[in-house]
Amino acid sequence: MLKRILGGAGVALMAGCSQTYMAGPTPHDTIAVTDTPTWVYSSTGARQCEPGSGISLLDSADQLREHNITVNSSKRGHLTGMFVIALCGAPTLDIYLHEIDTGQLSSAEALGFKAVNELESEDGAAYKLEP
């Protein structure tokens, strides 16, 4: 009888030890994975012969952030391989580039931003980053 009681107690103790406690997600939970980044660009709005015209890099990034688009990085650049008329008040080829999550690309495009890969040609990228 004593063996049965001790045996039952041992099984109960071992069953308690086999319980697994996990902090955080279990293998059955769905975990959102951040999308891969992509770059978008827009014109600075700068005009020839008008120093300080256009918007700032920060304001350009804020246009995205105001619509809940995460901006990971921002850079200045200019378009290459095309020409603009040399005329005061005419637009420049200056652009701002922003790294965002690919899943937010359509939202950025709705705001007027374009995917940088649209600028690529057989000769390579049709833009240059500013130092």
Coordinates of N, CA and C in Angstrom, one line a residue:
M1 N 0.8 -1.2 0.0 CA 0.0 0.0 0.0 C 0.9 1.2 0.0
L2 N 1.9 1.2 0.8 CA 2.8 2.3 0.9 C 3.5 2.6 -0.5
K3 N 3.8 1.5 -1.2 CA 4.4 1.6 -2.5 C 3.5 2.3 -3.5
R4 N 2.2 2.0 -3.4 CA 1.2 2.6 -4.3 C 1.1 4.1 -4.0
I5 N 1.1 4.5 -2.7 CA 1.0 5.9 -2.3 C 2.2 6.7 -2.8
L6 N 3.4 6.1 -2.5 CA 4.6 6.8 -3.0 C 4.7 6.8 -4.5
G7 N 4.3 5.8 -5.1 CA 4.3 5.7 -6.6 C 3.4 6.8 -7.2
G8 N 2.2 6.9 -6.6 CA 1.2 7.9 -7.1 C 1.7 9.3 -6.9
A9 N 2.4 9.5 -5.7 CA 2.9 10.9 -5.4 C 4.0 11.2 -6.4
G10 N 4.9 10.2 -6.7 CA 6.0 10.4 -7.6 C 5.5 10.8 -9.0
V11 N 4.4 10.1 -9.5 CA 3.8 10.4 -10.8 C 3.2 11.8 -10.8
A12 N 2.6 12.2 -9.7 CA 2.0 13.5 -9.6 C 3.1 14.6 -9.7
L13 N 4.2 14.4 -8.9 CA 5.3 15.3 -8.9 C 5.9 15.4 -10.3
M14 N 6.1 14.3 -11.0 CA 6.7 14.3 -12.3 C 5.8 15.0 -13.3
A15 N 4.5 14.8 -13.2 CA 3.5 15.4 -14.1 C 3.6 16.9 -14.0
G16 N 3.8 17.4 -12.7 CA 3.9 18.8 -12.5 C 5.2 19.4 -13.1
C17 N 6.2 18.6 -13.1 CA 7.5 19.1 -13.7 C 7.4 19.1 -15.2
S18 N 6.6 18.3 -15.8 CA 6.5 18.3 -17.3 C 5.8 19.5 -17.9
Q19 N 5.1 20.3 -17.1 CA 4.4 21.4 -17.5 C 5.4 22.4 -18.1
T20 N 5.2 22.9 -19.3 CA 6.1 23.9 -19.9 C 5.4 25.3 -19.8
Y21 N 6.2 26.2 -19.3 CA 5.7 27.6 -19.2 C 6.5 28.4 -20.2
M22 N 5.8 29.1 -21.1 CA 6.6 29.9 -22.1 C 6.2 31.3 -21.9
A23 N 7.2 32.2 -21.9 CA 7.0 33.6 -21.9 C 7.1 34.0 -23.3
G24 N 6.1 34.7 -23.8 CA 6.1 35.2 -25.2 C 5.3 34.3 -26.1
P25 N 5.4 34.4 -27.4 CA 4.6 33.7 -28.3 C 4.9 32.2 -28.3
T26 N 3.8 31.4 -28.6 CA 3.9 30.0 -28.7 C 4.1 29.7 -30.2
P27 N 4.5 28.5 -30.5 CA 4.7 28.1 -31.9 C 3.4 28.3 -32.8
H28 N 2.3 28.4 -32.2 CA 1.0 28.5 -32.9 C 0.6 30.0 -33.1
D29 N 1.3 30.9 -32.5 CA 1.0 32.3 -32.6 C 1.5 32.8 -33.9
T30 N 0.8 33.8 -34.5 CA 1.2 34.5 -35.7 C 2.0 35.7 -35.3
I31 N 3.2 35.8 -35.9 CA 4.0 36.9 -35.6 C 4.2 37.7 -36.8
A32 N 3.9 39.0 -36.8 CA 4.1 39.9 -37.9 C 5.6 40.1 -38.2
V33 N 6.0 40.0 -39.4 CA 7.4 40.2 -39.8 C 7.4 41.5 -40.6
T34 N 8.4 42.4 -40.3 CA 8.5 43.6 -41.0 C 8.9 43.3 -42.4
D35 N 8.2 44.1 -43.3 CA 8.5 43.9 -44.7 C 9.9 44.3 -45.1
T36 N 10.3 43.9 -46.2 CA 11.6 44.3 -46.7 C 11.6 45.8 -47.1
P37 N 12.6 46.5 -47.0 CA 12.6 47.9 -47.3 C 12.6 48.2 -48.8
T38 N 12.1 49.3 -49.2 CA 12.1 49.8 -50.5 C 12.3 51.3 -50.5
W39 N 12.8 51.9 -51.6 CA 13.1 53.3 -51.6 C 12.0 54.0 -52.5
V40 N 11.5 55.1 -52.0 CA 10.6 56.0 -52.8 C 11.3 57.3 -53.0
Y41 N 10.8 58.1 -54.0 CA 11.4 59.4 -54.2 C 10.3 60.4 -54.6
S42 N 10.6 61.7 -54.4 CA 9.7 62.8 -54.8 C 10.6 64.0 -55.1
S43 N 10.1 64.9 -55.9 CA 10.8 66.1 -56.2 C 10.9 67.0 -55.0
T44 N 11.9 67.7 -54.9 CA 12.1 68.7 -53.7 C 11.2 69.9 -53.9
G45 N 10.7 70.1 -55.2 CA 9.9 71.3 -55.5 C 10.7 72.5 -55.6
A46 N 12.1 72.4 -55.6 CA 13.0 73.5 -55.8 C 12.9 74.1 -57.2
R47 N 13.1 75.4 -57.3 CA 13.0 76.1 -58.6 C 14.4 76.7 -58.9
Q48 N 14.7 76.8 -60.1 CA 16.0 77.4 -60.5 C 16.0 78.9 -60.2
C49 N 17.1 79.4 -59.8 CA 17.3 80.8 -59.4 C 16.5 81.2 -58.2
E50 N 16.0 80.3 -57.4 CA 15.2 80.6 -56.2 C 15.8 79.8 -55.0
P51 N 16.9 80.3 -54.5 CA 17.5 79.6 -53.3 C 16.5 79.4 -52.2
G52 N 16.5 78.2 -51.6 CA 15.5 78.0 -50.5 C 14.1 77.6 -50.9
S53 N 13.9 77.5 -52.2 CA 12.6 77.1 -52.7 C 12.4 75.6 -52.5
G54 N 11.2 75.1 -52.5 CA 10.9 73.7 -52.3 C 10.7 73.4 -50.9
I55 N 10.6 72.1 -50.5 CA 10.4 71.7 -49.2 C 11.7 71.1 -48.6
S56 N 11.8 71.0 -47.3 CA 13.0 70.4 -46.7 C 12.9 68.9 -46.8
L57 N 14.1 68.2 -46.5 CA 14.1 66.8 -46.5 C 13.2 66.3 -45.3
L58 N 13.3 67.0 -44.2 CA 12.5 66.6 -43.0 C 11.0 66.7 -43.4
D59 N 10.6 67.8 -44.0 CA 9.2 68.0 -44.4 C 8.7 66.9 -45.3
S60 N 9.6 66.5 -46.3 CA 9.2 65.4 -47.2 C 9.0 64.1 -46.4
A61 N 9.9 63.8 -45.5 CA 9.7 62.6 -44.7 C 8.5 62.7 -43.8
D62 N 8.2 63.9 -43.3 CA 7.0 64.1 -42.5 C 5.7 63.8 -43.3
Q63 N 5.7 64.1 -44.6 CA 4.5 63.8 -45.4 C 4.2 62.4 -45.3
L64 N 5.2 61.5 -45.3 CA 5.0 60.1 -45.2 C 4.5 59.7 -43.8
R65 N 5.2 60.2 -42.8 CA 5.0 59.9 -41.4 C 3.5 60.3 -41.0
E66 N 3.1 61.4 -41.5 CA 1.7 61.9 -41.2 C 0.6 60.9 -41.7
H67 N 1.0 60.0 -42.6 CA 0.1 59.0 -43.1 C 0.5 57.6 -42.6
N68 N 1.1 57.6 -41.4 CA 1.5 56.3 -40.8 C 2.4 55.5 -41.6
I69 N 3.3 56.1 -42.4 CA 4.3 55.4 -43.2 C 5.6 55.5 -42.5
T70 N 6.2 54.4 -42.1 CA 7.5 54.5 -41.4 C 8.6 54.8 -42.3
V71 N 9.4 55.8 -42.0 CA 10.6 56.2 -42.8 C 11.8 55.8 -42.0
N72 N 12.5 54.8 -42.6 CA 13.7 54.3 -42.0 C 15.0 55.1 -42.2
S73 N 15.0 55.8 -43.4 CA 16.2 56.5 -43.8 C 15.8 57.5 -44.9
S74 N 16.5 58.7 -45.0 CA 16.2 59.7 -46.0 C 17.5 60.2 -46.6
K75 N 17.5 60.5 -47.9 CA 18.7 61.0 -48.5 C 18.3 62.0 -49.6
R76 N 19.3 62.9 -50.0 CA 19.1 63.8 -51.0 C 19.8 63.3 -52.3
G77 N 19.2 63.6 -53.4 CA 19.8 63.2 -54.7 C 19.3 64.1 -55.8
H78 N 19.7 63.7 -57.0 CA 19.2 64.4 -58.2 C 19.1 63.4 -59.4
L79 N 18.1 63.7 -60.3 CA 17.9 62.8 -61.4 C 19.1 63.0 -62.4
T80 N 19.4 62.0 -63.1 CA 20.5 62.1 -64.2 C 19.9 61.5 -65.5
G81 N 20.5 61.8 -66.6 CA 20.1 61.2 -67.8 C 18.9 62.0 -68.4
M82 N 18.6 63.1 -67.9 CA 17.5 63.9 -68.5 C 17.9 65.4 -68.4
F83 N 17.2 66.2 -69.1 CA 17.5 67.6 -69.1 C 16.3 68.4 -68.8
V84 N 16.5 69.6 -68.2 CA 15.5 70.6 -67.9 C 15.9 71.9 -68.6
I85 N 14.9 72.7 -68.9 CA 15.2 74.0 -69.5 C 15.9 74.8 -68.5
A86 N 16.9 75.6 -68.9 CA 17.6 76.5 -68.0 C 16.9 77.8 -68.0
L87 N 16.0 78.0 -67.0 CA 15.1 79.1 -66.9 C 14.8 79.4 -65.5
C88 N 15.0 80.6 -65.1 CA 14.6 80.9 -63.7 C 13.2 80.6 -63.4
G89 N 12.9 79.9 -62.3 CA 11.5 79.5 -62.0 C 11.2 78.1 -62.5
A90 N 12.0 77.6 -63.4 CA 11.7 76.2 -63.9 C 12.2 75.2 -62.8
P91 N 11.6 74.0 -62.7 CA 12.0 73.0 -61.7 C 13.4 72.5 -61.9
T92 N 14.0 72.1 -60.8 CA 15.3 71.4 -60.8 C 15.1 69.9 -60.9
L93 N 16.2 69.2 -60.9 CA 16.1 67.7 -61.0 C 16.4 67.2 -59.6
D94 N 16.3 68.0 -58.5 CA 16.6 67.6 -57.2 C 15.5 66.7 -56.6
I95 N 15.8 65.6 -55.9 CA 14.9 64.7 -55.4 C 15.2 64.3 -53.9
Y96 N 14.2 63.9 -53.2 CA 14.5 63.3 -51.9 C 14.1 61.8 -52.0
L97 N 14.9 61.0 -51.4 CA 14.7 59.5 -51.4 C 14.4 59.1 -49.9
H98 N 13.4 58.2 -49.7 CA 13.1 57.7 -48.4 C 13.0 56.2 -48.5
E99 N 13.6 55.5 -47.5 CA 13.4 54.1 -47.3 C 12.2 53.8 -46.5
I100 N 11.3 53.0 -47.0 CA 10.1 52.6 -46.3 C 9.9 51.1 -46.4
D101 N 8.9 50.5 -45.7 CA 8.6 49.1 -45.8 C 7.8 48.9 -47.1
T102 N 8.2 47.9 -47.9 CA 7.5 47.6 -49.1 C 6.0 47.5 -49.0
G103 N 5.5 47.0 -47.9 CA 4.1 46.9 -47.7 C 3.4 48.3 -47.7
Q104 N 4.1 49.3 -47.5 CA 3.5 50.7 -47.5 C 3.7 51.4 -48.8
L105 N 4.2 50.8 -49.8 CA 4.5 51.4 -51.1 C 3.3 52.0 -51.7
S106 N 2.2 51.3 -51.7 CA 1.0 51.8 -52.4 C 0.5 53.1 -51.7
S107 N 0.6 53.1 -50.3 CA 0.2 54.3 -49.6 C 1.1 55.5 -49.9
A108 N 2.4 55.3 -50.1 CA 3.3 56.3 -50.5 C 3.0 56.8 -51.9
E109 N 2.7 55.9 -52.8 CA 2.4 56.3 -54.2 C 1.1 57.1 -54.2
A110 N 0.2 56.8 -53.3 CA -1.1 57.6 -53.3 C -0.8 59.1 -52.9
L111 N 0.3 59.3 -52.2 CA 0.7 60.6 -51.8 C 1.6 61.3 -52.9
G112 N 1.9 60.6 -53.9 CA 2.7 61.2 -55.0 C 4.2 60.8 -55.1
F113 N 4.6 59.9 -54.2 CA 5.9 59.4 -54.2 C 6.0 58.3 -55.2
K114 N 7.1 58.0 -55.7 CA 7.3 56.9 -56.7 C 8.4 56.0 -56.3
A115 N 8.3 54.7 -56.7 CA 9.3 53.7 -56.4 C 10.6 54.1 -57.1
V116 N 11.7 54.0 -56.4 CA 13.0 54.3 -57.0 C 13.4 53.4 -58.1
N117 N 12.9 52.1 -58.0 CA 13.3 51.2 -59.1 C 12.7 51.6 -60.5
E118 N 11.7 52.5 -60.5 CA 11.2 53.1 -61.7 C 12.3 53.9 -62.4
L119 N 13.3 54.4 -61.7 CA 14.3 55.3 -62.2 C 15.4 54.5 -62.8
E120 N 15.5 53.2 -62.6 CA 16.6 52.4 -63.1 C 16.4 52.0 -64.6
S121 N 17.5 52.0 -65.3 CA 17.4 51.7 -66.7 C 18.5 50.7 -67.1
E122 N 18.7 50.4 -68.3 CA 19.8 49.5 -68.7 C 21.1 50.0 -68.3
D123 N 21.3 51.4 -68.3 CA 22.5 52.0 -67.9 C 22.8 52.1 -66.4
G124 N 21.8 51.6 -65.6 CA 21.9 51.7 -64.2 C 20.9 52.7 -63.6
A125 N 21.1 53.1 -62.4 CA 20.2 54.1 -61.8 C 20.3 55.4 -62.5
A126 N 19.1 56.0 -62.7 CA 19.0 57.3 -63.3 C 18.9 58.4 -62.3
Y127 N 19.7 58.2 -61.2 CA 19.8 59.3 -60.2 C 21.1 59.1 -59.5
K128 N 21.5 60.2 -58.8 CA 22.8 60.2 -58.1 C 22.5 60.7 -56.7
L129 N 23.0 60.1 -55.7 CA 22.9 60.5 -54.3 C 23.9 61.7 -54.1
E130 N 23.4 62.6 -53.3 CA 24.3 63.7 -52.9 C 25.1 63.3 -51.7
P131 N 26.4 63.8 -51.6 CA 27.2 63.4 -50.5 C 26.8 64.0 -49.2

